[in-house]
Short mmCIF file of C-alpha atoms and ligand atoms in Angstrom, two decimals:
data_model
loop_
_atom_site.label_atom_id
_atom_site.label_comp_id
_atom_site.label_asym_id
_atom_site.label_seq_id
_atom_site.Cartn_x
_atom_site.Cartn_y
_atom_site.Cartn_z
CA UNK F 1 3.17 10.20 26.62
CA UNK F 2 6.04 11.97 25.38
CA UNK F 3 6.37 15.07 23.71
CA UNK F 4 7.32 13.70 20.38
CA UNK F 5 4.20 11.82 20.26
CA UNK F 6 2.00 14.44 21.35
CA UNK F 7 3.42 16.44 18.44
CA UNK F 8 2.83 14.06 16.48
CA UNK F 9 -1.03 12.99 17.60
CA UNK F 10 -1.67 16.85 16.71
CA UNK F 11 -0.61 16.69 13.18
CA UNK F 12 -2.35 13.43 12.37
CA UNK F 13 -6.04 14.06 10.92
CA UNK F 14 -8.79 10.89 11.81
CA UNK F 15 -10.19 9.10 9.00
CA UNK F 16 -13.20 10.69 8.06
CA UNK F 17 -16.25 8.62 10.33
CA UNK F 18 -18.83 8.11 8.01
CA UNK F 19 -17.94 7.94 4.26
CA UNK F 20 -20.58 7.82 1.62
CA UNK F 21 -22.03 5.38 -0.23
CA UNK F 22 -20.20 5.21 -3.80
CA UNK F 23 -21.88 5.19 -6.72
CA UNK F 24 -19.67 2.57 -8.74
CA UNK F 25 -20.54 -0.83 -7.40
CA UNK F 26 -17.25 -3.19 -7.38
CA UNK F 27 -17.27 -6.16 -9.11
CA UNK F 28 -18.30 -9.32 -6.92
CA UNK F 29 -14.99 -10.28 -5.24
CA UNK F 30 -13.09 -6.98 -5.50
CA UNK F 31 -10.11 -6.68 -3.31
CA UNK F 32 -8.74 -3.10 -0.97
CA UNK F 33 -4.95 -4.03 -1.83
CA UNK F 34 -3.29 -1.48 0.40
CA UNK F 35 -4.90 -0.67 3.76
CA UNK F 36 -3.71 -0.74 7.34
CA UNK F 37 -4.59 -1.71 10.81
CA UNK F 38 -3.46 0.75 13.71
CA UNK F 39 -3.89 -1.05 17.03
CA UNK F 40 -5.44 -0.25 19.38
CA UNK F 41 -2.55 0.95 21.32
CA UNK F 42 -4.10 -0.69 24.61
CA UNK F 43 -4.13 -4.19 22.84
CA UNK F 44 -1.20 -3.55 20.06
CA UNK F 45 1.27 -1.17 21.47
CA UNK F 46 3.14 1.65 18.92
CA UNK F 47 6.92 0.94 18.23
CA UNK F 48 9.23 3.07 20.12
CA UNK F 49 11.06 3.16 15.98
CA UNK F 50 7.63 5.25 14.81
CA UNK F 51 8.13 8.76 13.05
CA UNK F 52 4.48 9.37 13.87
CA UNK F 53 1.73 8.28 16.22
CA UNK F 54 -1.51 7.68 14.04
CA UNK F 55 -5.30 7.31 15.65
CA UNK F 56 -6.22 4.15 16.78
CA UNK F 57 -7.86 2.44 13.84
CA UNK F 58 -8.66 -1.07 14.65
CA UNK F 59 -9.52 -4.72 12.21
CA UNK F 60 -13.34 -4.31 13.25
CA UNK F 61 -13.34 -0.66 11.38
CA UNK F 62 -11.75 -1.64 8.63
CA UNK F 63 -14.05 -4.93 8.05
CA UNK F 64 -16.75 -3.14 8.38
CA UNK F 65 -15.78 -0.36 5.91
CA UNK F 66 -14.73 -3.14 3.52
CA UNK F 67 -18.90 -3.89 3.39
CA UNK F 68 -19.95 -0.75 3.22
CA UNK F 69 -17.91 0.24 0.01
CA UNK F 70 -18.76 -3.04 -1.49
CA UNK F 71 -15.76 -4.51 -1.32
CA UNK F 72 -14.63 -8.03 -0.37
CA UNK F 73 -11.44 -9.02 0.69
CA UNK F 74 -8.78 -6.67 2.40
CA UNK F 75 -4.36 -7.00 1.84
CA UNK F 76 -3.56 -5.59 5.12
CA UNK F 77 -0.05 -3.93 4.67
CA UNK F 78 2.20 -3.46 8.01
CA UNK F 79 2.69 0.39 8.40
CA UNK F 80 5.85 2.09 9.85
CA UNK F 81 4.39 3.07 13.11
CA UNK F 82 4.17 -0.67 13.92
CA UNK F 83 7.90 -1.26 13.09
CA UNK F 84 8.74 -4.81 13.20
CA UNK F 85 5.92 -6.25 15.06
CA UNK F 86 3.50 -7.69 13.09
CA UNK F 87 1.19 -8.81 15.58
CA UNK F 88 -2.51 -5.96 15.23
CA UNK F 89 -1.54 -6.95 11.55
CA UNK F 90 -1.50 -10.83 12.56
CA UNK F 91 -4.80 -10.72 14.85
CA UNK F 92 -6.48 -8.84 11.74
CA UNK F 93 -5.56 -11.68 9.51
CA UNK F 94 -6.92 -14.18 12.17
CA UNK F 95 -10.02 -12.41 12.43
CA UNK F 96 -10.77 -11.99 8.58
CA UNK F 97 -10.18 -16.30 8.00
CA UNK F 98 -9.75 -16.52 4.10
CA UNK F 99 -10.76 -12.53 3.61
CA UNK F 100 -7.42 -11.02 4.00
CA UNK F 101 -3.91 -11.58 3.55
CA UNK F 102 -1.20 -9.64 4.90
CA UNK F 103 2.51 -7.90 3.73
CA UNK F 104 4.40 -8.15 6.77
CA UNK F 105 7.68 -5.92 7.49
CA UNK F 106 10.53 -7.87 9.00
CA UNK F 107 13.77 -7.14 10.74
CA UNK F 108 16.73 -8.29 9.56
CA UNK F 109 17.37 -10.99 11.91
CA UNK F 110 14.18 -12.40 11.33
CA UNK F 111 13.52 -16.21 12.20
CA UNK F 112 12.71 -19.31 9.77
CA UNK F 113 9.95 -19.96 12.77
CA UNK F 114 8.78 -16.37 12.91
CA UNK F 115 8.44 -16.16 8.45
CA UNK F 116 6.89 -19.39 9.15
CA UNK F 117 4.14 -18.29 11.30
CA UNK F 118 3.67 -15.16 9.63
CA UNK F 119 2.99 -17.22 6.29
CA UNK F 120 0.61 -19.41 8.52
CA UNK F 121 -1.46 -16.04 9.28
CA UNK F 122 -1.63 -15.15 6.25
CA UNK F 123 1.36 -12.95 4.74
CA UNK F 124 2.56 -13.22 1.75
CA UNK F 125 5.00 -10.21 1.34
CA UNK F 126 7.34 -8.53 2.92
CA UNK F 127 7.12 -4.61 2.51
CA UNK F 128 10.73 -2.34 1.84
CA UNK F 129 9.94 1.42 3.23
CA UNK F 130 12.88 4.25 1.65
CA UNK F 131 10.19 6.97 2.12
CA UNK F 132 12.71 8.75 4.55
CA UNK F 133 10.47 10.75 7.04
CA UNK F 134 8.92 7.02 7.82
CA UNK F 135 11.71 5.19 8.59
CA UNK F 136 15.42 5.03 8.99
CA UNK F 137 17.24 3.91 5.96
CA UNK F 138 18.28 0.05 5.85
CA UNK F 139 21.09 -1.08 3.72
CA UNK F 140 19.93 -2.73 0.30
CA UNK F 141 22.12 -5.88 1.24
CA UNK F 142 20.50 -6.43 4.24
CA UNK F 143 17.00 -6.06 1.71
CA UNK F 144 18.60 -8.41 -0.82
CA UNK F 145 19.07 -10.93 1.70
CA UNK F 146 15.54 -10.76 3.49
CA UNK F 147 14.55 -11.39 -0.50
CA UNK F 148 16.26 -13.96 -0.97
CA UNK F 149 14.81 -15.66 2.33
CA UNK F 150 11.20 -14.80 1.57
CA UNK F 151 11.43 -16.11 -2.12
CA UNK F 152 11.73 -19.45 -0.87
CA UNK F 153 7.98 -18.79 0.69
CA UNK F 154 6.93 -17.97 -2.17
CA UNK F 155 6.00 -14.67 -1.01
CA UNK F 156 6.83 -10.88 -3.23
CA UNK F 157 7.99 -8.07 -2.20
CA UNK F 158 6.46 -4.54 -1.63
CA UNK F 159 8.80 -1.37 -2.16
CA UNK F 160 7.52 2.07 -0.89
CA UNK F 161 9.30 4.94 -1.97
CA UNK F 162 9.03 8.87 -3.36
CA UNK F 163 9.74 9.74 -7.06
CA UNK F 164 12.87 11.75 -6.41
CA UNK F 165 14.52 8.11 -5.13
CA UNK F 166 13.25 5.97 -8.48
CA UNK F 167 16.19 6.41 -10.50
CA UNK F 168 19.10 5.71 -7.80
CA UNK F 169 17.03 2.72 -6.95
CA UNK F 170 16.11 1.20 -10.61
CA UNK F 171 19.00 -0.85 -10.22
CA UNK F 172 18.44 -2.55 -6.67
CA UNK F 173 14.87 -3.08 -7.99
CA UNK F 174 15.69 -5.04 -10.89
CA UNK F 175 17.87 -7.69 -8.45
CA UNK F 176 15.44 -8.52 -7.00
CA UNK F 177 14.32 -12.09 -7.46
CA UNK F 178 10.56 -12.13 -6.81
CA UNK F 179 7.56 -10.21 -8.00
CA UNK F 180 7.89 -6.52 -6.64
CA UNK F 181 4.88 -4.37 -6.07
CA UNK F 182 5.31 -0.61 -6.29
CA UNK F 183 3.13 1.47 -3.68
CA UNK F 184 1.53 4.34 -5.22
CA UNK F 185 2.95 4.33 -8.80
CA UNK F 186 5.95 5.47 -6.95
CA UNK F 187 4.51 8.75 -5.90
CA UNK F 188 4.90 10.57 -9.24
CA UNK F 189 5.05 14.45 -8.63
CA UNK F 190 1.45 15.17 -10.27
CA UNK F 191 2.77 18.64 -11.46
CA UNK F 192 4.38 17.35 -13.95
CA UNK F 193 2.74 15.83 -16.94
CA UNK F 194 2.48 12.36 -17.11
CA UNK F 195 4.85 12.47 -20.37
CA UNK F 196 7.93 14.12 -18.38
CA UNK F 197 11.07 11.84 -18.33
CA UNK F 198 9.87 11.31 -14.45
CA UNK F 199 7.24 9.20 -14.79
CA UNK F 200 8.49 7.74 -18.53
CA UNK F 201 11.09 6.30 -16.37
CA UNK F 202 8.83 4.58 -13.99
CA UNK F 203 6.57 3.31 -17.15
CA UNK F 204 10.28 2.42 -18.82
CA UNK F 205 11.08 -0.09 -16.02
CA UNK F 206 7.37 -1.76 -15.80
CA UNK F 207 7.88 -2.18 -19.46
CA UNK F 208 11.57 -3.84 -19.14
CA UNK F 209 10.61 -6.07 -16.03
CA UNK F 210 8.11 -7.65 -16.36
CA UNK F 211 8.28 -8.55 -12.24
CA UNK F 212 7.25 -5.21 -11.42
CA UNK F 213 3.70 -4.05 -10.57
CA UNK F 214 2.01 -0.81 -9.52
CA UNK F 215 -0.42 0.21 -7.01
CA UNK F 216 -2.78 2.98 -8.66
CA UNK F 217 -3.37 4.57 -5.18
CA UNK F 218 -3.72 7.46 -3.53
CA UNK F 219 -4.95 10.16 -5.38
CA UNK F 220 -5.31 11.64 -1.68
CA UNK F 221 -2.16 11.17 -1.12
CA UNK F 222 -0.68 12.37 -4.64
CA UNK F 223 -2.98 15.12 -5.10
CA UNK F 224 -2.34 18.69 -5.48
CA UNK F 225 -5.57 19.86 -6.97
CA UNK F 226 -7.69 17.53 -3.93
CA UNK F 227 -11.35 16.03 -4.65
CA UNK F 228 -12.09 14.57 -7.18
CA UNK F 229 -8.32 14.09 -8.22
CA UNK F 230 -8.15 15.38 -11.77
CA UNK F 231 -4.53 15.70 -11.61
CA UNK F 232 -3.79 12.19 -10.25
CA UNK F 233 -6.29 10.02 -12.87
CA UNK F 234 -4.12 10.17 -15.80
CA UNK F 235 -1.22 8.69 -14.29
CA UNK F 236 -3.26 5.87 -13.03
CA UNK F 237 -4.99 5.43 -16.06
CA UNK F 238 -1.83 5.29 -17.58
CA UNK F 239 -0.52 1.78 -15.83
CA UNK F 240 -3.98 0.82 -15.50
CA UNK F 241 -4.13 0.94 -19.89
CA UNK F 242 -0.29 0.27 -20.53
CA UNK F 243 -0.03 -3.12 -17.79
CA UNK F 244 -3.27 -3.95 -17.03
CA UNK F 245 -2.71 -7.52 -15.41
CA UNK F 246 0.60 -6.00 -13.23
CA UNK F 247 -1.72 -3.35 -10.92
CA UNK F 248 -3.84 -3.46 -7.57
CA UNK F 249 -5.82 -0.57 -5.94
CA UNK F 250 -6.49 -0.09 -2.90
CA UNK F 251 -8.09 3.00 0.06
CA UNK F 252 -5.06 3.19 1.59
CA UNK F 253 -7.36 3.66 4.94
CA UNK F 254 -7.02 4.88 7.71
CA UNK F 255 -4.68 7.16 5.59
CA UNK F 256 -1.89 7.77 7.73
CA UNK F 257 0.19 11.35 7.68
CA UNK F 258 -2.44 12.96 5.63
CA UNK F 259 -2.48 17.03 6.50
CA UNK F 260 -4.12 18.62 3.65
CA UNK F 261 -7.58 17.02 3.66
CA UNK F 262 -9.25 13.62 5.27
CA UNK F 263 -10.96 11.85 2.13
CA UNK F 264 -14.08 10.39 2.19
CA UNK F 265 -13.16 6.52 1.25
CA UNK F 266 -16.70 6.78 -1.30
CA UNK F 267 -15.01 8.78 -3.43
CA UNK F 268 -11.62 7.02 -3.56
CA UNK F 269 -14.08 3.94 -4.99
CA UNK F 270 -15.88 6.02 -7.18
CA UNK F 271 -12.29 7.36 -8.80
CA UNK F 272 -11.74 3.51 -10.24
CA UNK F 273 -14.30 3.75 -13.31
CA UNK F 274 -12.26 6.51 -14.17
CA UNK F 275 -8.50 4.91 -13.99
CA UNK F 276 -9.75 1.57 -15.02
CA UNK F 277 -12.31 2.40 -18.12
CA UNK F 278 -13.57 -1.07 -18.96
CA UNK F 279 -15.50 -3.82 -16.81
CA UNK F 280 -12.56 -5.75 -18.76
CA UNK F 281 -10.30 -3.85 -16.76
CA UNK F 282 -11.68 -3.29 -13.38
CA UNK F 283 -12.35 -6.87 -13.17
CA UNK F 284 -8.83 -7.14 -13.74
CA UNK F 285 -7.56 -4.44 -11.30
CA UNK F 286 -9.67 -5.46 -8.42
CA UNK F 287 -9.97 -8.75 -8.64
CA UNK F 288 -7.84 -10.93 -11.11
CA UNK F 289 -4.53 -9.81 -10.26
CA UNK F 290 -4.93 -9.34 -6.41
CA UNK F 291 -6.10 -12.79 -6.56
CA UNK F 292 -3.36 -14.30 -8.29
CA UNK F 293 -1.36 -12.43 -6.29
CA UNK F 294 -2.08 -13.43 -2.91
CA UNK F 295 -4.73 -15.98 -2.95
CA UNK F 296 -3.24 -18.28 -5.21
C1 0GY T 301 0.85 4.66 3.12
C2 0GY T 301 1.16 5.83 3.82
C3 0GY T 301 2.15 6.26 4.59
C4 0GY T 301 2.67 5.59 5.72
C5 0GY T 301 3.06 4.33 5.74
O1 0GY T 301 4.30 2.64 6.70
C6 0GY T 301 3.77 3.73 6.87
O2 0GY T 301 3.81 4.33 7.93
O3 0GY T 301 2.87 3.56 4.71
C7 0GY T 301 2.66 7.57 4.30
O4 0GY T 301 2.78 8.38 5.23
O5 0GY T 301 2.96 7.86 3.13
O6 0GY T 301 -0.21 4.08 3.35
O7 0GY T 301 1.59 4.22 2.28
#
């Protein structure tokens, strides 16, 4: 092991082992939109490309937490640490049959075959990271043209980035030529109100394209206050009101890079009722849309 990674392994927190029950019971069907599988390095090897070495966190953990939070179906999303090979996101789609689908990352030179068999396993989107202590930066062109490719599967596109990058990026978002989920409402700076010209300019382009979605995750993530996540509800209840068919949710488990605090995945569930106020809505949000989306 090298140095880096034993760094790394020391600043990485585990997912917390036993979360509680919630008290909000999904609707029948409900969907975790954004979650990840982390090897096991024995079976699925860490890239030598990763900016941090997570805990093992296997397919059979996250199935089972999927049951115990009454939840139904999982959207497994590739995470950096895996870099371009999809294949502990692959063997989780395998496993789950019709319960999961998957949003792959690919490398540039990418083959027909290999998009091929990753839309046999289940993908059906390719994720674009800019969150620069993840990954090294690739050049929009080279994103443009994996678009372009992956349109033709019918699959979307997934864009990860931080708040400060929105407005230098508004302009590469709106080429491209698919739907385009956001991760994490873009990461809005929660110290700021909801009303500052920030986030109005991440409402501004949902409300001009209507291509774009949001994920109303990680108030563990986005959180500067920490449990229950006051300061993060209003600007998911925000999208969750103002596009209510355009957003997914999702645990975000096994919660990669988190230092502050580990949370407890009950009360990420039991933080929905309060972004998504009507059964109109949650049906909606956890169901409807991430249906459409990638079951349809
Ligand atoms: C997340 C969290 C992060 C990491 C990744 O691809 C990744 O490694 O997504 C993060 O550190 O913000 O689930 O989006």
């Amino acid at each position: 092991m090298t140095q880096k990674t034993q760094i790394m392994d020391a600043e990485w927190m585990e997912f917390h082992p036993s979360p509680r029950k919630p008290e909000f019971q999904p609707p029948k069907g409900a969907v975790d939109a954004h979650c990840h599988v982390f090897g096991p390095a024995a079976d699925f090897p860490y890239a030598d490309m990763r900016k941090y070495t997570p805990c093992d966190a296997g397919k059979k953990q996250l199935f089972a937490l999927r049951d115990h939070l009454g939840l139904s179906r999982n959207v497994i999303v590739q995470a950096s640490c895996h870099g371009y090979d999809n294949a502990a996101l692959v063997d989780a789609l395998e496993c789950a049959g019709d319960l999961a689908r998957g949003v792959a990352v690919v490398s540039p030179d990418v083959t027909d075959a290999e998009l091929g068999a990753l839309d046999r396993a289940g993908v059906r989107a390719v994720r674009f990271n800019f969150v620069k202590r993840l990954v090294d930066a690739t050049p929009q062109h080279v994103f443009l043209d994996i678009a372009k490719r992956v349109k033709k599967l019918g699959w979307h596109i997934v864009v990860y980035f931080e708040a400060a990058d929105l407005h230098d990026l508004v302009p590469f978002l709106k080429q491209l030529p698919t739907t385009v989920v956001v991760d994490h409402m873009g990461r809005p700076d929660v110290s700021k109100p909801v009303e500052h010209a920030d986030f109005q300019e991440f409402i501004m382009l949902m409300a001009t394209s209507e291509n774009i979605w949001a994920k109303v995750t990680c108030p563990e993530r986005l959180t500067i206050a920490g449990p229950p996540y006051d300061d993060v509800i209003p600007f998911a209840r925000t999208l969750v009101d103002l596009f209510p068919t355009r957003v997914l949710w999702g645990t975000d488990w096994p919660h990669p890079n988190m230092k502050s605090h580990m949370p407890d995945d009950g009360n990420l569930v039991d933080v929905i009722p309060r972004i998504a106020t009507t059964v109109e809505k949650q049906q909606a949000l956890l169901v409807d849309n991430p249906m459409r989306l990638y079951w349809s």
